[in-house]
PDB file of C-alpha atoms in Angstrom:
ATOM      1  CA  UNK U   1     -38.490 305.194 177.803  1.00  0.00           C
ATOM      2  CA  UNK U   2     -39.148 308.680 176.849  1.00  0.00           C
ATOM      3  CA  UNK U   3     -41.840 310.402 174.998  1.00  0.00           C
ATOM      4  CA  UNK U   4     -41.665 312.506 172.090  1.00  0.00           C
ATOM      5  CA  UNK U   5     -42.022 315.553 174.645  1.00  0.00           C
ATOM      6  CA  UNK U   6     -40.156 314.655 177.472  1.00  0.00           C
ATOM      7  CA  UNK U   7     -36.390 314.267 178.047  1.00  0.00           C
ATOM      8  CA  UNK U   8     -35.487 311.204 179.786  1.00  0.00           C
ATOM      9  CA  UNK U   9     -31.796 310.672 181.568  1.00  0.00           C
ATOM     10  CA  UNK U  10     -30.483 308.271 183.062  1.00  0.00           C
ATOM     11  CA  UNK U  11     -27.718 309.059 186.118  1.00  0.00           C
ATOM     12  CA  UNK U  12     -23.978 306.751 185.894  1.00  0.00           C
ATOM     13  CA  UNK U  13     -25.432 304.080 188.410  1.00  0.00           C
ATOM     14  CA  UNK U  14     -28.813 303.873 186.768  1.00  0.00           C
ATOM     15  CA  UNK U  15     -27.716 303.138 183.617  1.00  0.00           C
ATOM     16  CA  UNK U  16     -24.463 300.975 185.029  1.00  0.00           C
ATOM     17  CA  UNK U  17     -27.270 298.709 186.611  1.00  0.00           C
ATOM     18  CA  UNK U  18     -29.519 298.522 183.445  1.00  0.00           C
ATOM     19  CA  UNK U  19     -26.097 298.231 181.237  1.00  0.00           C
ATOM     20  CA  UNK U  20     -27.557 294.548 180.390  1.00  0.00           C
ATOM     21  CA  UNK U  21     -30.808 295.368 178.655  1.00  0.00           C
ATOM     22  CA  UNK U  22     -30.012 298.706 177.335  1.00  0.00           C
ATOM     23  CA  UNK U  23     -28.522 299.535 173.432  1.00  0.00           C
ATOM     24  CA  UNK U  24     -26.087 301.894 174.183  1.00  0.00           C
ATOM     25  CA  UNK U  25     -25.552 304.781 171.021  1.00  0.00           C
ATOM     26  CA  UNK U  26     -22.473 306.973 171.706  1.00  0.00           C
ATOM     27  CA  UNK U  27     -22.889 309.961 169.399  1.00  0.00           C
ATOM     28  CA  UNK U  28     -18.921 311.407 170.288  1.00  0.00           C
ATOM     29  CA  UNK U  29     -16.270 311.476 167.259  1.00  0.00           C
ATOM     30  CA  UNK U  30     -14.520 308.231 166.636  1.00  0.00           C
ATOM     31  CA  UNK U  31     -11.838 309.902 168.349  1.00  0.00           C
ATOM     32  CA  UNK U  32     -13.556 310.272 171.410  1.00  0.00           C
ATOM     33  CA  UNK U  33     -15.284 306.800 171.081  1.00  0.00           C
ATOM     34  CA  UNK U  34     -11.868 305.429 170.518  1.00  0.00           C
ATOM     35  CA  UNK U  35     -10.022 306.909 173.738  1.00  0.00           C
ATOM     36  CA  UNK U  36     -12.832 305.284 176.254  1.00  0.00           C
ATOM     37  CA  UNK U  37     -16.616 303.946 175.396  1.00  0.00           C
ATOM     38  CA  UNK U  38     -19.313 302.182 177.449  1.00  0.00           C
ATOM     39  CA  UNK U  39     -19.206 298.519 177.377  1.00  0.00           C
ATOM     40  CA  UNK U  40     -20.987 297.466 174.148  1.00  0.00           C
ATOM     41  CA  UNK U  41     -21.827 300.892 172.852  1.00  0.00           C
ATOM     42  CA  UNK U  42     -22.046 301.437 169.393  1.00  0.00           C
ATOM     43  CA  UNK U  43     -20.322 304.778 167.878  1.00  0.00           C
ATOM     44  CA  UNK U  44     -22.408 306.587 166.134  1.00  0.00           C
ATOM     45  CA  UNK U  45     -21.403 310.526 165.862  1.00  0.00           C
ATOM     46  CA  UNK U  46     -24.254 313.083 166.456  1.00  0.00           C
ATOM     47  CA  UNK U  47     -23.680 314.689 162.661  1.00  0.00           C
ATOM     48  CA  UNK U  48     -24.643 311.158 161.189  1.00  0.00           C
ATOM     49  CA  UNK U  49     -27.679 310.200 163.362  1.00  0.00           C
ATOM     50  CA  UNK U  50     -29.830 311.195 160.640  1.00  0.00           C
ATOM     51  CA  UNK U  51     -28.365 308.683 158.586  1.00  0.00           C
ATOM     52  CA  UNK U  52     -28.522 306.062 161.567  1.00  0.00           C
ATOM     53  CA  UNK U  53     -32.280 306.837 162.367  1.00  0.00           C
ATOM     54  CA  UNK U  54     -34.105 304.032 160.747  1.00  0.00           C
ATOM     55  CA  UNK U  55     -31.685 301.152 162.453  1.00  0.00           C
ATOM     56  CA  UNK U  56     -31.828 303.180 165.702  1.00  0.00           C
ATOM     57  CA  UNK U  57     -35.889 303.442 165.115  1.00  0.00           C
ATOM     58  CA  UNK U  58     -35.630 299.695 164.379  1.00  0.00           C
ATOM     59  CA  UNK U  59     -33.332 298.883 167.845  1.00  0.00           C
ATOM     60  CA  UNK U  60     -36.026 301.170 169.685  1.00  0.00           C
ATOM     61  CA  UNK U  61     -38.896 298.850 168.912  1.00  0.00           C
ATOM     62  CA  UNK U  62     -37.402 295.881 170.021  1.00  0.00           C
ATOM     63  CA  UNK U  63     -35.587 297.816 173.372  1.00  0.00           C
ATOM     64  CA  UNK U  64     -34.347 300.747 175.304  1.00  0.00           C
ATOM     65  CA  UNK U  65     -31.807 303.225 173.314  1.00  0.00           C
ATOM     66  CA  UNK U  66     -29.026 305.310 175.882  1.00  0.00           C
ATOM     67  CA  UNK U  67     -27.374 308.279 174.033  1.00  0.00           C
ATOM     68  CA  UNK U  68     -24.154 308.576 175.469  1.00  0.00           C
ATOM     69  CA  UNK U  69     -21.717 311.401 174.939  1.00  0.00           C
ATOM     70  CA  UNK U  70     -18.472 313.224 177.062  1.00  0.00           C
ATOM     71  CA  UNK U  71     -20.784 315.582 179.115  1.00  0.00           C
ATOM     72  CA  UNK U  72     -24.526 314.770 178.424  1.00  0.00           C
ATOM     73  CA  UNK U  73     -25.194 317.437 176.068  1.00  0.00           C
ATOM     74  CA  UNK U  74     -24.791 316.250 172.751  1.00  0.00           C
ATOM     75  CA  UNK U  75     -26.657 313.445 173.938  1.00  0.00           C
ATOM     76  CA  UNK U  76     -29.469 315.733 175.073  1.00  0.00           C
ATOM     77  CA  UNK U  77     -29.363 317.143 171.500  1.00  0.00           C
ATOM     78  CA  UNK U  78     -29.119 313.331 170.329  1.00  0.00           C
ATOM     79  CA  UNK U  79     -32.520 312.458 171.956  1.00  0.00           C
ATOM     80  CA  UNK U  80     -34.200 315.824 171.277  1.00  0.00           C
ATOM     81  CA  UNK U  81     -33.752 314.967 167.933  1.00  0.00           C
ATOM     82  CA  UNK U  82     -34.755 311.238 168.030  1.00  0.00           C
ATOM     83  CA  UNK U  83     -37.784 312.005 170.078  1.00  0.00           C
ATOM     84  CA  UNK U  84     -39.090 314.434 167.190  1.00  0.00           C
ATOM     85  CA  UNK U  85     -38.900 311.613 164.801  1.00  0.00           C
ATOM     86  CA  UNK U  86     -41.050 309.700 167.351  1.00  0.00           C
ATOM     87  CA  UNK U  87     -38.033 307.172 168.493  1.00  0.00           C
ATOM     88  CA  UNK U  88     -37.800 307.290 172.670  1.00  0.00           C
ATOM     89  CA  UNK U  89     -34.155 307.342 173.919  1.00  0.00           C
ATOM     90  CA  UNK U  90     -32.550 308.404 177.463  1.00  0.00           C
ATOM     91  CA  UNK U  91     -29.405 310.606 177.894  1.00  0.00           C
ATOM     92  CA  UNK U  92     -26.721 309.564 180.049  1.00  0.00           C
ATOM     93  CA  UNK U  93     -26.552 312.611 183.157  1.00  0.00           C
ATOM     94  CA  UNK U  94     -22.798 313.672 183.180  1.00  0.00           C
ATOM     95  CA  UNK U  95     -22.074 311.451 180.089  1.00  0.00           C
ATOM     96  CA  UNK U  96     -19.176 309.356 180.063  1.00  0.00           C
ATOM     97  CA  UNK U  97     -17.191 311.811 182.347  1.00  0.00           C
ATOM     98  CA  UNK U  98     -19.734 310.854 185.353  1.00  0.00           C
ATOM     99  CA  UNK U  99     -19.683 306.990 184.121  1.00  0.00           C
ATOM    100  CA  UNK U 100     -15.596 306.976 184.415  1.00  0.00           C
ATOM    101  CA  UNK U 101     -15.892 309.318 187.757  1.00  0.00           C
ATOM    102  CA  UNK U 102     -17.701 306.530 189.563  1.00  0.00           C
ATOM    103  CA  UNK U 103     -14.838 304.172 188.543  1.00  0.00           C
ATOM    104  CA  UNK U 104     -17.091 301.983 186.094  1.00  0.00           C
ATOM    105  CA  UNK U 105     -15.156 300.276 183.068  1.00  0.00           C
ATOM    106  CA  UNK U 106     -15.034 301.529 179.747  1.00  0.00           C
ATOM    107  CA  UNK U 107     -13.517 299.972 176.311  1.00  0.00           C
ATOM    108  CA  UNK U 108     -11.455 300.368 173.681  1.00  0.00           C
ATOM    109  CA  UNK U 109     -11.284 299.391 170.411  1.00  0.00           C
ATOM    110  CA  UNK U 110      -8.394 296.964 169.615  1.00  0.00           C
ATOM    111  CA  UNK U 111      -5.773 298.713 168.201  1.00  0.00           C
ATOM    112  CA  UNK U 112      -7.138 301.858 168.050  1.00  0.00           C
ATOM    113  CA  UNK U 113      -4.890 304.890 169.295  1.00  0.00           C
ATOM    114  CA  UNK U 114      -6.481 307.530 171.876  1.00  0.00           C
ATOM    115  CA  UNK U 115      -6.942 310.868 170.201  1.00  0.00           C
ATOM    116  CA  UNK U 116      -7.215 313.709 172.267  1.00  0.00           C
ATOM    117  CA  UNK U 117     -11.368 314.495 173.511  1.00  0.00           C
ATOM    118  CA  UNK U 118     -13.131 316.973 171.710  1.00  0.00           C
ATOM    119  CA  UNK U 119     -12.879 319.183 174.600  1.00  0.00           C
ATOM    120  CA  UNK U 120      -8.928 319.041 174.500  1.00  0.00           C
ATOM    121  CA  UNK U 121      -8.972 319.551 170.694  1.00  0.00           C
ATOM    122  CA  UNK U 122     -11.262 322.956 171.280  1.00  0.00           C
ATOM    123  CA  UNK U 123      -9.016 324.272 174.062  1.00  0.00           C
ATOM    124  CA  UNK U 124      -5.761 323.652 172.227  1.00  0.00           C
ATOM    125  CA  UNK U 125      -7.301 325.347 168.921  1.00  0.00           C
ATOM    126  CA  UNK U 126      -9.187 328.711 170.806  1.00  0.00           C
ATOM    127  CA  UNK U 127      -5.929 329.082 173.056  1.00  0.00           C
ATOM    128  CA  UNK U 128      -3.205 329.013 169.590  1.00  0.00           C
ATOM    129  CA  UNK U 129      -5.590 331.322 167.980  1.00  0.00           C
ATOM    130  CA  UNK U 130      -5.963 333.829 170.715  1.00  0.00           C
ATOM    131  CA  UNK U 131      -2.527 333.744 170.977  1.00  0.00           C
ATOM    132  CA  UNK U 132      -1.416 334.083 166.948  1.00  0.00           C
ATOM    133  CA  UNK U 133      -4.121 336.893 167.357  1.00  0.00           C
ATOM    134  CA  UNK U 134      -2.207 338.400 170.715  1.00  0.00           C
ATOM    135  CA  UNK U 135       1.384 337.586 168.541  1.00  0.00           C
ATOM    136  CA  UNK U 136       0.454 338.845 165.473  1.00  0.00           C
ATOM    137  CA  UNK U 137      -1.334 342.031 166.856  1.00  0.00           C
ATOM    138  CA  UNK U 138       1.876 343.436 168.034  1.00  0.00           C
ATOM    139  CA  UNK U 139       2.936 343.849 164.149  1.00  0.00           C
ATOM    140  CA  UNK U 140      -0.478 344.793 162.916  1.00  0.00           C
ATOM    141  CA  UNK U 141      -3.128 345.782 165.464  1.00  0.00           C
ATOM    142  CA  UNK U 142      -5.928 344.568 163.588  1.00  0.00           C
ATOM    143  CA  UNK U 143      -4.577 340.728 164.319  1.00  0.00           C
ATOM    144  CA  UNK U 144      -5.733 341.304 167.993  1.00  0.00           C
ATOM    145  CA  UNK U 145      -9.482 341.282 166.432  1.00  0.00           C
ATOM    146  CA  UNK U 146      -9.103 337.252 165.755  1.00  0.00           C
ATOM    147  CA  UNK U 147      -8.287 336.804 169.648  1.00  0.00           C
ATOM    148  CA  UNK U 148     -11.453 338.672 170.323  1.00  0.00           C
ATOM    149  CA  UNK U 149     -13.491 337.034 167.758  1.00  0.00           C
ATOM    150  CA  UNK U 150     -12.280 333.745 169.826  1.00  0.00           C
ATOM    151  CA  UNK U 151     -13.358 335.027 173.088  1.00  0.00           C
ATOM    152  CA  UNK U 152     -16.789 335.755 171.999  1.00  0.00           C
ATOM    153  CA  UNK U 153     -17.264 332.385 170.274  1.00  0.00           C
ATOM    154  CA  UNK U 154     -16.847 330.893 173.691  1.00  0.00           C
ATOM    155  CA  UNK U 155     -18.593 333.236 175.832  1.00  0.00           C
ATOM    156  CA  UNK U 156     -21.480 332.461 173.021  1.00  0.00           C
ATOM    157  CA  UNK U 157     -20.670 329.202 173.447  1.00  0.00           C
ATOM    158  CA  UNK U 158     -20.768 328.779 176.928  1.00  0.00           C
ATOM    159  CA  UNK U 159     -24.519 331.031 177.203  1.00  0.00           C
ATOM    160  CA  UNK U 160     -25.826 328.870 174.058  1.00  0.00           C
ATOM    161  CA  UNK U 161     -24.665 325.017 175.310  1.00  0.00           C
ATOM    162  CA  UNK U 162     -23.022 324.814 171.714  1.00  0.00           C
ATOM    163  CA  UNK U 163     -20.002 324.811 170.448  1.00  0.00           C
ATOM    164  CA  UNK U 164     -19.424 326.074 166.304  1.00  0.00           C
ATOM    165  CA  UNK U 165     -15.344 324.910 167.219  1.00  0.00           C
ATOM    166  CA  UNK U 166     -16.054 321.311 168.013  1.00  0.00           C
ATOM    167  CA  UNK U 167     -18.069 321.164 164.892  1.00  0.00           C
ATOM    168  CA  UNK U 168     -15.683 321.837 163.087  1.00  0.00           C
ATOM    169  CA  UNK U 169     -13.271 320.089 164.277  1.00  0.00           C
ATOM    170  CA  UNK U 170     -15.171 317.051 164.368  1.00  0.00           C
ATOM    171  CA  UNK U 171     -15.142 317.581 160.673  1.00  0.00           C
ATOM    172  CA  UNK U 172     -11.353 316.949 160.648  1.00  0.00           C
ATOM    173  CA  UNK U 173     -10.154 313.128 159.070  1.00  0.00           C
ATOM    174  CA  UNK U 174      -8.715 311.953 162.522  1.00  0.00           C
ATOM    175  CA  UNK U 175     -12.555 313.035 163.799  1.00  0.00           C
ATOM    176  CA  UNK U 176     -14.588 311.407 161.111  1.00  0.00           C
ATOM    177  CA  UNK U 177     -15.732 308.170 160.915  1.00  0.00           C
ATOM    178  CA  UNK U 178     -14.871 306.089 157.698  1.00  0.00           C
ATOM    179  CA  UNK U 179     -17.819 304.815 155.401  1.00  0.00           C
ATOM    180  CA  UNK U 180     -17.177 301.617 156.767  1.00  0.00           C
ATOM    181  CA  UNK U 181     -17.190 301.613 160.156  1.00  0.00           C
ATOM    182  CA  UNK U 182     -20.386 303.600 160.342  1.00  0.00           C
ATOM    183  CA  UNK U 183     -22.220 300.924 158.006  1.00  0.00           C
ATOM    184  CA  UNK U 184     -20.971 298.071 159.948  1.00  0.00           C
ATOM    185  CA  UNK U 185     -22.330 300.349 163.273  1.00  0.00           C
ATOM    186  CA  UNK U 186     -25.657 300.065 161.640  1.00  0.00           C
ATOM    187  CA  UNK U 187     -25.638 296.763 160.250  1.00  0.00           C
ATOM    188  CA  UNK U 188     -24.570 295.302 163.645  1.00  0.00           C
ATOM    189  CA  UNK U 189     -27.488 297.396 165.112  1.00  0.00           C
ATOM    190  CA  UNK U 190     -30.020 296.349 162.955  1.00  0.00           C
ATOM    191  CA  UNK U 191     -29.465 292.135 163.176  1.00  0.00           C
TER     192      UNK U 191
END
């Protein structure tokens, strides 16, 4: 599907109609996985794809691999990284966001409660410390310097496509995976 130079994507209806024959990875949080996943898609979050790459280089030789994410670009960064260990996987264009837009169904796991998206998590956090910056600053004026350190971590954020909050939020216990559910991921992958 894609070579170890080229980015392949697929758009929402592309991969909708291919759904069937494709082994869908989605490297969001298990917080985001849990609040609304592609049909059949395994959860595998992008800072443990390293430890998933010889199951997902095994599931690429027998089939196609979609990286799924919120937006499509930690699925870009997903299959970047795959295709430099020589394993060929698409991105999903618009990620889940575009999938749900076009009124296709998505899953959740039973039981499972719906954290808030990454996205959410990242506002709430930059907006309460701009704010405890802007509060605090009218005590001490050198408070107001942690509201601009925010603003400039996401104007860097938004020139660079990255985002150093979400990391480490994803970090947080309701955002990690447990040992177990990422070795059953794999062990399901790999039979």
């Amino acid at each position: 599907m894609a070579s170890s130079t080229t980015l392949t994507a697929l758009t929402a209806e592309q991969a909708h109609a291919r759904l069937h024959e494709l082994t869908v990875i989605d490297v969001r949080t298990p917080g985001e996985y849990a609040s609304g996943h592609l049909p059949g898609a395994h959860n595998i979050p992008l800072d443990h794809l390293d430890t998933a790459l010889p199951a997902l280089r095994t599931v690429a030789g027998r089939g196609d691999l979609l990286v799924v994410c919120a937006s499509g670009a930690r699925s870009a960064t997903a299959c970047r990284r795959l295709a430099e260990q020589g394993v060929p996987a698409a991105t999903l264009t618009g990620g889940t966001t575009a999938w749900t837009r076009l009124g296709h169904d998505t899953h959740r796991p039973a039981g499972a409660r719906a954290p808030w998206a990454m996205e959410r998590q990242v506002r709430l956090a930059a907006g309460s410390l701009v704010l405890a910056g802007l509060l605090a600053g009218q005590r001490r004026s050198a408070a107001r310097l942690l509201s601009a350190g925010v603003a400039g971590g996401l104007v860097f954020s938004a020139l660079t496509d990255t985002c150093g909050m979400a990391k480490i939020l994803a970090k947080l216990p309701h955002n990690r995976p447990a040992a177990t559910d990422l070795d059953a991921t794999l062990v399901a992958l790999t039979r």
